[in-house]
Coordinates of C-alpha atoms in Angstrom, one line a residue:
Chain A
M1 CA 167.9 56.0 218.4
D2 CA 164.6 57.0 219.9
E3 CA 165.0 57.1 223.6
R4 CA 161.3 57.0 224.3
A5 CA 161.1 53.7 222.4
A6 CA 164.2 52.4 224.1
E7 CA 162.6 53.0 227.4
T8 CA 159.2 51.5 226.8
A9 CA 161.1 48.5 225.2
A10 CA 162.7 47.8 228.6
P11 CA 159.7 46.4 230.4
T12 CA 157.6 45.0 227.5
G13 CA 159.9 44.7 224.5
P14 CA 162.8 42.3 224.1
A15 CA 162.5 40.7 227.5
G16 CA 158.8 40.2 226.9
E17 CA 159.3 38.4 223.6
R18 CA 161.9 36.2 225.1
A19 CA 159.8 35.4 228.1
A20 CA 158.3 32.3 226.6
G21 CA 161.6 30.9 225.4
P22 CA 164.3 29.2 227.5
A23 CA 166.7 31.2 229.5
T24 CA 169.5 30.5 227.0
E25 CA 167.9 32.8 224.5
L26 CA 168.4 35.8 226.8
P27 CA 171.1 38.2 225.6
A28 CA 174.4 38.3 227.6
E29 CA 173.9 39.7 231.0
S30 CA 175.5 43.0 230.2
A31 CA 172.9 43.6 227.5
V32 CA 170.1 42.8 229.9
E33 CA 171.7 45.2 232.3
A34 CA 171.7 47.9 229.6
V35 CA 168.0 47.3 229.1
F36 CA 167.5 47.8 232.8
R37 CA 169.5 50.9 233.0
E38 CA 166.7 53.3 232.5
E39 CA 164.4 51.2 234.7
R40 CA 167.1 51.2 237.3
G41 CA 167.0 55.0 237.6
R42 CA 163.2 55.1 237.9
L43 CA 163.2 52.4 240.6
L44 CA 166.1 54.0 242.5
A45 CA 164.3 57.4 242.4
A46 CA 161.0 56.0 243.7
L47 CA 162.7 54.0 246.5
A48 CA 165.0 56.8 247.5
R49 CA 162.0 59.0 247.8
R50 CA 160.0 56.4 249.7
F51 CA 162.8 55.5 252.2
G52 CA 164.7 58.7 252.2
D53 CA 167.9 56.8 251.9
L54 CA 170.0 56.4 248.8
D55 CA 172.1 53.6 250.0
L56 CA 169.2 51.4 250.9
A57 CA 167.5 52.3 247.6
E58 CA 170.6 51.4 245.6
E59 CA 171.0 48.1 247.4
V60 CA 167.4 46.9 247.0
T61 CA 167.2 48.2 243.4
S62 CA 170.2 46.0 242.5
E63 CA 168.7 43.0 244.3
A64 CA 165.3 43.5 242.6
I65 CA 167.0 43.6 239.2
E66 CA 169.1 40.5 240.0
A67 CA 165.8 38.8 241.0
A68 CA 164.2 39.7 237.7
L69 CA 167.2 38.3 235.8
V70 CA 166.7 35.0 237.7
H71 CA 162.9 34.8 237.6
W72 CA 161.7 36.4 234.3
P73 CA 163.4 34.0 231.9
V74 CA 161.8 31.1 233.8
Q75 CA 158.4 32.4 234.9
G76 CA 157.9 35.0 232.1
V77 CA 157.9 38.7 232.3
P78 CA 155.1 40.0 234.6
P79 CA 152.4 42.1 233.0
K80 CA 153.6 45.2 234.9
P81 CA 157.4 44.8 235.1
G82 CA 158.0 48.1 236.7
A83 CA 155.5 47.4 239.5
W84 CA 157.0 43.9 239.9
L85 CA 160.5 45.4 240.4
M86 CA 159.1 48.0 242.8
T87 CA 157.2 45.4 244.9
T88 CA 160.3 43.1 245.0
A89 CA 162.6 46.0 245.9
R90 CA 160.2 47.2 248.6
R91 CA 159.9 43.7 250.1
K92 CA 163.7 43.5 250.2
A93 CA 163.9 46.9 251.9
V94 CA 161.4 45.8 254.5
D95 CA 163.4 42.6 255.1
R96 CA 166.5 44.6 255.6
L97 CA 164.8 47.0 258.0
R98 CA 163.5 44.1 260.0
R99 CA 167.0 42.9 260.5
D100 CA 168.3 46.3 261.5
T101 CA 165.7 47.8 263.8
A102 CA 167.8 50.8 264.8
Y103 CA 168.2 51.8 261.2
A104 CA 164.5 51.2 260.6
A105 CA 163.5 53.4 263.5
R106 CA 165.6 56.2 262.2
L107 CA 164.2 55.9 258.7
A108 CA 160.7 55.7 260.0
I109 CA 161.1 59.1 261.6
L110 CA 162.6 60.5 258.4
G111 CA 159.9 59.0 256.3
A112 CA 157.1 60.3 258.4
E113 CA 158.6 63.8 258.4
A114 CA 159.2 63.8 254.7
E115 CA 155.7 62.7 254.1
R116 CA 154.4 65.6 256.2
A117 CA 156.6 68.1 254.4
D118 CA 155.8 66.9 250.9
P119 CA 153.2 64.1 250.4
V120 CA 154.1 61.5 247.7
P121 CA 151.9 62.0 244.6
S122 CA 149.9 58.9 243.7
P123 CA 150.8 57.5 240.4
G124 CA 148.3 57.9 237.5
P125 CA 146.0 54.9 237.0
D126 CA 147.9 53.8 233.9
A127 CA 151.4 54.3 235.2
D128 CA 153.3 51.1 235.7
L129 CA 155.8 52.9 237.9
P130 CA 155.6 56.6 238.7
D131 CA 158.5 58.5 237.3
E132 CA 160.2 60.2 240.3
R133 CA 163.5 60.6 238.7
L134 CA 163.1 64.4 238.6
Q135 CA 163.3 64.4 242.4
L136 CA 166.5 62.4 242.2
F137 CA 168.0 64.8 239.6
F138 CA 167.4 67.7 241.9
T139 CA 168.9 65.8 244.9
C140 CA 172.0 64.8 243.0
A141 CA 172.5 68.3 241.7
H142 CA 171.8 69.9 245.0
P143 CA 173.8 73.1 245.6
A144 CA 174.8 71.9 249.1
L145 CA 176.9 69.2 247.4
P146 CA 180.4 70.0 245.9
A147 CA 180.1 70.4 242.1
E148 CA 182.3 67.3 241.3
D149 CA 180.1 65.2 243.6
R150 CA 176.9 66.3 241.8
V151 CA 178.3 65.1 238.5
A152 CA 179.4 61.8 239.9
L153 CA 176.2 61.1 241.7
T154 CA 174.1 62.0 238.7
L155 CA 176.1 59.6 236.5
R156 CA 175.9 56.9 239.2
C157 CA 172.2 57.2 240.1
L158 CA 170.5 58.5 237.0
A159 CA 172.7 57.4 234.1
G160 CA 173.2 54.0 235.9
L161 CA 177.0 53.9 235.5
T162 CA 178.8 51.8 238.0
T163 CA 181.3 53.5 240.3
P164 CA 184.3 52.2 238.3
E165 CA 182.7 53.5 235.1
V166 CA 182.2 56.9 236.6
A167 CA 185.8 56.8 237.8
R168 CA 187.1 55.9 234.3
A169 CA 185.0 58.7 232.8
F170 CA 186.7 61.3 235.0
L171 CA 190.1 59.6 234.9
V172 CA 190.4 59.2 238.6
P173 CA 191.1 56.0 240.5
A174 CA 188.0 53.9 241.3
E175 CA 188.8 54.2 245.0
T176 CA 188.8 58.0 244.8
M177 CA 185.5 58.0 243.0
A178 CA 184.0 55.5 245.5
K179 CA 185.0 57.8 248.4
R180 CA 183.5 60.8 246.6
I181 CA 180.2 59.0 246.1
V182 CA 180.1 57.7 249.6
R183 CA 180.8 61.2 250.9
A184 CA 178.0 62.7 248.8
K185 CA 175.5 60.1 249.9
K186 CA 176.5 60.6 253.5
K187 CA 175.8 64.3 253.2
I188 CA 172.4 63.6 251.6
R189 CA 171.5 61.3 254.4
E190 CA 172.9 63.1 257.4
A191 CA 172.2 66.7 256.4
R192 CA 168.9 65.4 255.0
I193 CA 168.9 66.9 251.5
P194 CA 165.4 66.2 250.5
F195 CA 164.2 64.1 247.5
R196 CA 161.8 66.6 246.0
V197 CA 161.3 68.9 243.0
P198 CA 161.6 72.5 243.9
G199 CA 158.3 74.5 243.7
P200 CA 157.6 76.8 240.8
D201 CA 159.1 79.8 242.8
E202 CA 162.4 78.0 243.3
L203 CA 162.6 76.2 240.0
P204 CA 164.3 79.1 238.1
E205 CA 167.0 79.1 240.8
R206 CA 167.5 75.4 241.0
L207 CA 167.0 74.1 237.4
P208 CA 170.3 75.7 236.1
G209 CA 172.2 73.6 238.6
V210 CA 170.7 70.4 237.2
L211 CA 171.4 71.5 233.6
Q212 CA 174.9 72.5 234.5
V213 CA 175.6 68.9 235.8
V214 CA 174.3 67.4 232.5
Y215 CA 176.3 69.9 230.5
S216 CA 179.5 69.3 232.4
V217 CA 179.1 65.6 231.7
F218 CA 178.8 66.5 228.0
T219 CA 181.8 68.9 228.0
E220 CA 183.9 66.5 229.9
G221 CA 183.2 63.9 227.2
Y222 CA 183.8 66.5 224.5
A223 CA 187.1 68.0 225.9
A224 CA 188.9 64.9 224.7
S225 CA 186.7 63.2 222.2
S226 CA 189.7 62.1 220.2
G227 CA 192.7 59.9 220.5
P228 CA 192.6 56.6 222.2
D229 CA 190.0 57.5 224.8
L230 CA 186.6 56.5 223.3
Q231 CA 185.1 56.1 226.7
R232 CA 184.6 59.8 226.7
R233 CA 182.4 59.9 223.7
D234 CA 180.2 57.6 225.7
L235 CA 180.1 60.3 228.3
A236 CA 178.8 62.8 225.7
E237 CA 176.2 60.3 224.8
E238 CA 175.3 59.7 228.5
A239 CA 174.7 63.5 228.8
V240 CA 172.4 63.5 225.7
R241 CA 170.5 60.6 227.3
L242 CA 170.2 62.4 230.6
A243 CA 168.9 65.5 228.8
R244 CA 166.3 63.5 227.0
I245 CA 165.0 62.1 230.3
L246 CA 164.9 65.6 231.7
R247 CA 163.2 66.9 228.6
R248 CA 160.4 64.3 229.0
L249 CA 160.1 65.1 232.7
L250 CA 160.1 68.9 232.2
P251 CA 158.5 69.4 228.7
A252 CA 157.6 73.0 229.4
E253 CA 161.1 74.1 230.4
R254 CA 162.6 75.8 227.4
E255 CA 166.1 75.7 228.7
V256 CA 165.9 71.9 228.9
A257 CA 165.0 72.0 225.2
G258 CA 167.9 74.4 224.7
L259 CA 170.4 72.2 226.5
L260 CA 169.4 69.1 224.6
G261 CA 169.4 71.1 221.3
L262 CA 172.8 72.5 222.0
M263 CA 174.3 69.1 222.8
L264 CA 172.8 67.5 219.7
L265 CA 174.0 70.3 217.4
V266 CA 177.5 70.0 218.8
H267 CA 177.6 66.2 218.9
A268 CA 176.3 66.0 215.3
R269 CA 179.9 67.1 214.3
R270 CA 181.6 64.3 216.3
D271 CA 182.9 62.3 213.3
A272 CA 184.2 65.3 211.4
R273 CA 186.0 66.5 214.5
I274 CA 188.6 63.8 214.4
G275 CA 191.0 63.4 211.4
P276 CA 192.3 60.2 209.9
G277 CA 195.2 60.2 212.3
G278 CA 193.1 60.8 215.4
E279 CA 194.0 64.5 215.3
L280 CA 191.6 67.3 216.2
V281 CA 189.9 69.0 213.3
L282 CA 188.5 72.4 214.1
L283 CA 185.1 73.7 212.9
D284 CA 186.7 75.7 210.0
D285 CA 188.4 72.6 208.5
Q286 CA 185.8 70.0 209.1
D287 CA 184.2 67.9 206.3
R288 CA 180.7 69.0 206.8
G289 CA 179.4 66.1 204.8
R290 CA 180.3 63.9 207.8
W291 CA 178.0 65.8 210.1
D292 CA 175.0 63.9 211.4
R293 CA 172.0 65.5 209.6
T294 CA 169.4 63.7 211.6
M295 CA 170.8 64.9 214.8
I296 CA 171.1 68.5 213.4
E297 CA 167.4 68.4 212.3
E298 CA 166.3 67.3 215.8
G299 CA 168.6 70.0 217.4
R300 CA 167.1 72.7 215.1
G301 CA 163.6 71.8 216.2
L302 CA 164.6 72.1 219.8
V303 CA 166.2 75.5 219.2
V304 CA 162.8 76.8 217.9
L305 CA 161.1 75.5 221.0
A306 CA 163.8 77.0 223.3
L307 CA 163.6 80.4 221.8
T308 CA 159.8 80.7 221.5
G309 CA 157.3 81.8 224.1
G310 CA 159.5 83.8 226.4
P311 CA 162.8 85.5 227.0
P312 CA 165.7 83.3 225.8
G313 CA 168.0 81.4 228.2
P314 CA 171.7 80.8 227.9
Y315 CA 171.4 77.2 226.6
G316 CA 168.8 78.2 224.0
V317 CA 171.0 81.0 222.7
Q318 CA 174.1 78.8 222.6
A319 CA 172.0 76.2 220.7
A320 CA 171.0 78.8 218.2
I321 CA 174.6 79.7 217.6
A322 CA 175.5 76.0 217.1
A323 CA 172.5 75.7 214.7
L324 CA 173.8 78.6 212.6
H325 CA 177.1 76.8 212.3
D326 CA 175.5 73.5 211.4
E327 CA 173.3 75.1 208.8
A328 CA 176.1 76.8 206.9
V329 CA 177.7 75.1 203.9
N330 CA 181.1 76.5 204.9
V331 CA 182.8 79.1 207.1
A332 CA 182.6 81.9 204.5
T333 CA 178.8 81.6 204.1
T334 CA 178.1 81.3 207.8
D335 CA 175.7 83.9 209.1
W336 CA 178.3 85.7 211.2
P337 CA 176.2 88.9 211.8
Q338 CA 173.5 86.7 213.4
I339 CA 176.1 84.8 215.4
V340 CA 177.6 88.1 216.8
A341 CA 174.0 89.2 217.6
L342 CA 173.4 86.0 219.5
Y343 CA 176.7 86.4 221.4
D344 CA 175.6 89.9 222.4
V345 CA 172.5 88.3 223.9
L346 CA 174.5 85.6 225.6
L347 CA 176.8 88.3 227.1
T348 CA 173.9 90.0 228.7
L349 CA 172.6 86.7 230.1
T350 CA 175.9 85.2 231.3
P351 CA 178.6 87.9 231.2
S352 CA 182.0 86.1 231.1
P353 CA 185.3 86.7 229.4
V354 CA 185.0 83.3 227.8
V355 CA 181.8 84.4 226.0
A356 CA 183.5 87.7 225.1
L357 CA 186.3 85.7 223.6
N358 CA 183.9 83.7 221.4
R359 CA 182.2 86.9 220.5
A360 CA 185.5 88.5 219.4
A361 CA 186.2 85.5 217.2
A362 CA 182.8 85.9 215.5
V363 CA 183.4 89.6 215.1
A364 CA 186.6 88.8 213.3
M365 CA 184.7 86.7 210.9
R366 CA 182.1 89.4 210.3
D367 CA 184.4 92.5 210.2
G368 CA 187.8 91.1 209.6
P369 CA 190.7 90.0 211.8
E370 CA 191.8 93.5 212.8
A371 CA 188.4 94.2 214.5
G372 CA 188.5 90.8 216.3
L373 CA 192.1 91.4 217.5
T374 CA 191.2 94.7 219.0
L375 CA 188.5 93.1 221.0
L376 CA 190.7 90.2 222.1
D377 CA 193.4 92.7 223.2
E378 CA 190.8 94.4 225.4
L379 CA 190.5 91.0 227.3
A380 CA 194.2 90.7 227.9
G381 CA 194.0 91.3 231.7
E382 CA 191.2 88.9 232.4
P383 CA 192.2 86.4 235.1
R384 CA 189.9 83.8 233.8
L385 CA 191.6 83.8 230.4
R386 CA 195.1 83.6 231.8
D387 CA 195.3 79.8 231.7
H388 CA 192.6 79.4 229.0
H389 CA 194.5 78.2 225.9
P390 CA 191.7 79.2 223.4
Y391 CA 192.6 82.8 224.2
P392 CA 196.2 82.8 222.9
M393 CA 195.0 80.4 220.2
A394 CA 192.4 82.8 218.9
R395 CA 194.9 85.6 219.0
A396 CA 197.4 83.5 217.1
D397 CA 194.9 82.7 214.4
L398 CA 194.0 86.3 213.9
L399 CA 197.6 87.4 213.8
S400 CA 198.3 84.7 211.2
R401 CA 195.5 86.0 209.1
L402 CA 197.0 89.5 209.4
G403 CA 200.3 88.2 208.2
R404 CA 202.0 88.9 211.6
F405 CA 203.5 85.5 211.7
A406 CA 206.2 86.1 214.3
E407 CA 203.7 87.3 216.8
A408 CA 201.4 84.5 215.8
A409 CA 204.1 82.0 216.6
T410 CA 204.6 83.5 220.0
A411 CA 200.9 83.2 220.7
Y412 CA 200.8 79.6 219.4
R413 CA 203.7 78.7 221.7
E414 CA 201.8 80.2 224.6
A415 CA 198.7 78.2 223.8
L416 CA 200.8 75.1 223.4
G417 CA 202.0 75.5 227.0
L418 CA 198.4 75.5 228.2
A419 CA 196.5 73.1 226.0
G420 CA 194.9 70.1 227.8
T421 CA 194.7 67.2 225.4
E422 CA 197.3 65.7 223.1
A423 CA 195.0 66.2 220.1
E424 CA 194.8 69.9 220.8
R425 CA 198.6 70.1 221.3
A426 CA 199.1 68.3 218.0
H427 CA 196.9 70.8 216.3
L428 CA 198.7 73.8 217.8
R429 CA 202.1 72.3 216.8
R430 CA 201.0 72.2 213.2
K431 CA 199.8 75.8 213.4
L432 CA 203.0 76.8 215.0
D433 CA 205.1 75.2 212.3
A434 CA 203.1 77.0 209.6
A435 CA 203.5 80.3 211.3
E436 CA 207.2 79.8 211.9
S437 CA 208.0 78.9 208.3
A438 CA 205.9 81.9 207.1
A439 CA 207.6 84.4 209.4
P440 CA 210.2 86.5 207.6
G441 CA 213.6 85.7 208.9
G442 CA 212.1 82.7 210.8
A443 CA 214.6 79.9 211.3
P444 CA 214.5 77.5 208.4
R445 CA 213.1 74.2 209.6
G446 CA 214.7 70.9 209.0
Chain B
M1 CA 165.4 67.3 262.2
K2 CA 167.5 69.9 264.1
Y3 CA 169.9 72.2 262.4
M4 CA 172.2 74.8 264.0
L5 CA 172.5 78.1 262.1
L6 CA 175.9 79.6 263.0
I7 CA 175.7 83.3 262.3
N8 CA 179.0 84.8 261.3
A9 CA 179.5 88.5 261.1
A10 CA 182.0 89.9 258.7
M11 CA 184.8 91.8 260.5
D12 CA 185.8 95.2 259.3
D13 CA 189.0 95.4 261.4
E14 CA 190.1 94.5 264.9
T15 CA 187.6 96.8 266.4
G16 CA 184.4 94.8 265.8
P17 CA 181.9 93.5 263.4
A18 CA 181.2 95.4 260.3
G19 CA 177.6 96.7 259.9
N20 CA 175.9 94.6 257.3
G21 CA 173.1 97.1 256.8
C22 CA 170.7 95.2 259.2
T23 CA 168.7 97.0 261.8
V24 CA 167.6 95.8 265.2
E25 CA 164.1 95.7 263.6
D26 CA 165.3 93.2 261.0
W27 CA 166.6 90.9 263.8
M28 CA 163.5 91.2 265.8
A29 CA 161.3 90.4 262.8
Y30 CA 163.4 87.3 262.1
D31 CA 163.3 86.1 265.7
K32 CA 159.5 86.6 265.8
A33 CA 159.1 84.7 262.5
V34 CA 161.3 81.8 263.7
K35 CA 159.2 81.5 266.9
E36 CA 155.9 81.9 265.2
A37 CA 156.7 79.2 262.7
G38 CA 157.1 76.7 265.6
I39 CA 160.6 75.7 264.6
F40 CA 162.6 77.5 267.3
V41 CA 164.6 75.1 269.6
T42 CA 167.1 77.5 271.0
G43 CA 169.2 80.5 270.1
H44 CA 171.4 83.2 271.4
S45 CA 173.2 86.3 270.4
L46 CA 176.8 86.3 271.6
A47 CA 178.6 89.2 273.4
D48 CA 181.5 90.9 271.7
L49 CA 184.5 88.9 270.7
V50 CA 186.8 90.9 273.0
T51 CA 184.9 89.3 275.9
A52 CA 185.8 85.8 274.7
T53 CA 188.3 83.5 276.6
T54 CA 189.7 80.3 275.3
V55 CA 190.7 77.3 277.5
R56 CA 193.0 74.5 276.5
V57 CA 194.1 71.6 278.7
G58 CA 197.3 69.9 277.7
P59 CA 198.2 66.3 278.0
G60 CA 199.6 66.8 281.6
G61 CA 196.3 68.4 282.7
E62 CA 197.9 71.9 282.6
R63 CA 195.4 74.6 281.8
T64 CA 196.1 77.4 279.4
V65 CA 193.7 80.3 279.3
T66 CA 194.0 82.8 276.5
T67 CA 192.1 85.8 275.5
D68 CA 190.9 85.8 272.0
G69 CA 191.5 88.8 269.8
P70 CA 191.8 91.4 268.7
F71 CA 192.3 89.4 265.5
A72 CA 193.3 91.6 262.7
E73 CA 193.3 88.6 260.4
T74 CA 189.9 87.3 261.3
R75 CA 187.4 87.8 258.6
E76 CA 184.3 86.2 260.1
V77 CA 183.4 85.8 263.7
L78 CA 180.6 83.8 265.3
G79 CA 178.1 86.3 266.5
G80 CA 175.2 84.1 267.5
Y81 CA 173.2 80.9 266.7
Y82 CA 169.9 79.4 266.3
V83 CA 168.8 75.8 266.6
I84 CA 165.7 75.1 264.5
D85 CA 163.7 71.9 263.9
V86 CA 162.6 71.6 260.3
P87 CA 161.9 68.7 257.9
D88 CA 164.9 68.9 255.7
L89 CA 168.0 70.9 254.6
D90 CA 166.1 72.9 252.0
V91 CA 163.8 74.3 254.7
A92 CA 166.9 75.0 256.9
L93 CA 168.7 76.8 254.0
D94 CA 165.6 78.9 253.4
W95 CA 165.6 80.0 257.1
A96 CA 169.3 80.7 256.8
A97 CA 168.7 82.9 253.8
R98 CA 166.0 84.8 255.7
C99 CA 168.3 85.4 258.6
P100 CA 169.8 89.0 258.6
G101 CA 173.1 87.5 259.5
S102 CA 173.5 86.1 256.0
W103 CA 173.1 89.5 254.3
G104 CA 175.6 92.1 253.4
G105 CA 178.9 90.2 253.7
G106 CA 177.9 88.1 256.7
S107 CA 177.2 84.3 256.4
V108 CA 175.2 81.6 258.1
V109 CA 176.6 78.1 258.3
V110 CA 173.9 75.4 258.5
R111 CA 175.0 72.3 260.4
P112 CA 172.7 69.4 261.1
V113 CA 172.7 68.4 264.7
A114 CA 173.9 64.8 265.1
E115 CA 171.4 62.4 266.4
F116 CA 172.4 59.3 268.3

């Protein structure tokens, strides 16, 4: 549960206790790999930074972990496991460079220049292994990489997913994903995208890119968190894990708190979002007793942090909206005036027709369906809403509430033609049936 | 590491590059900054597109010479370049952003120079 605990447990916890026992007491290899996941990211980041080469860093990180899996059960876990892994990996890197002198010569030049540009900070006296993952976050989310590559690289390098796992998460063939990752690493290497944290002056410009990567991992997991594909809920959980790491690395950044808060407050509803038949259950109809209260509490605390001490950012505001939903006993008692006010803020921070659509839906709850519908109709020409099924769906819902069932049915049909997942389509078909049977003169069903 | 900054001017129509609001002074200041920073390798401003000539040699060795333009459909045209030597892409991107060619509808493409 507590990620901090999980992380410190990796070097000194379960493996340490088992060190005295025979190798057979070790958990299955996959479980050990899971323990190493977090350590893997740290090691990879430190090595990528040191050698300026992600491929070499990945290779020797894997070799060092394999070596640990062989040696630790026999010889015991070393007192500083992180330092042991780092030393082992570095030695393997040096061996590799001895074998390939041309490669070494190139990396030596790179290393010397990188050092000159941005000296490596020395780890604190107590640190087992300096945490340089923040550099890697910024490299993986670099704006010079295509957006889809940023997400893939972050999952591969920082979440520790294997390439086939990343491929499965994005429903593309493993070969396609492997090519994408190779292409991204090639660009990092050959265009020399640096492994460094942007300075304070650049951070406001670059941090949103990193947060966007983490959030798109989350929304990708969320877009289809129903039906047979449970892999995708894992993806939402990976995003939460990545945000927790970021939060620890950038404790003063309020938008990081906002992002983590937002994801927790949405993810808290995951069980209520899926009905007994695997169908999608929308917020209005969810059994709020099935919401994860612990997660909501943690999310609410983060919202306070995100909205205190400076102007609000878009993730903080979205988290606050999610918190208002999570705090309400039902739809009727939800604080709609406050939600509309927050959408007003969000619209000034990130003007977009999608935000305007959500705001219109909130206005409909505050002032009635007629008011919401007027706002929605003002958005009719927006190109970004043309293929966005929530738009006709929101219109259809309001038309139903106004008793205009024939128009509602038309809008539901439109939404049905655009909806992405089977769960969403099933939901829309139910709504469409209801609207059709309610429409005066509607064809009798049977 | 060396990067080439390819400076593309936005074209208004077939007559020539659109003004992007930059003055000769802007360009001189940038050129001075690049040279004073000690990163300048080489760089040139190119003459008007109407002066360009394209050469192609076919499989049989036959030479075709064409005159480029006027291109009504061309949106951006290479107007000049710099080669700079800086530690990494972020620094190169910063210099590209400072270049007047990237302002007001123009763009600067940053390409690492391949090393063999």
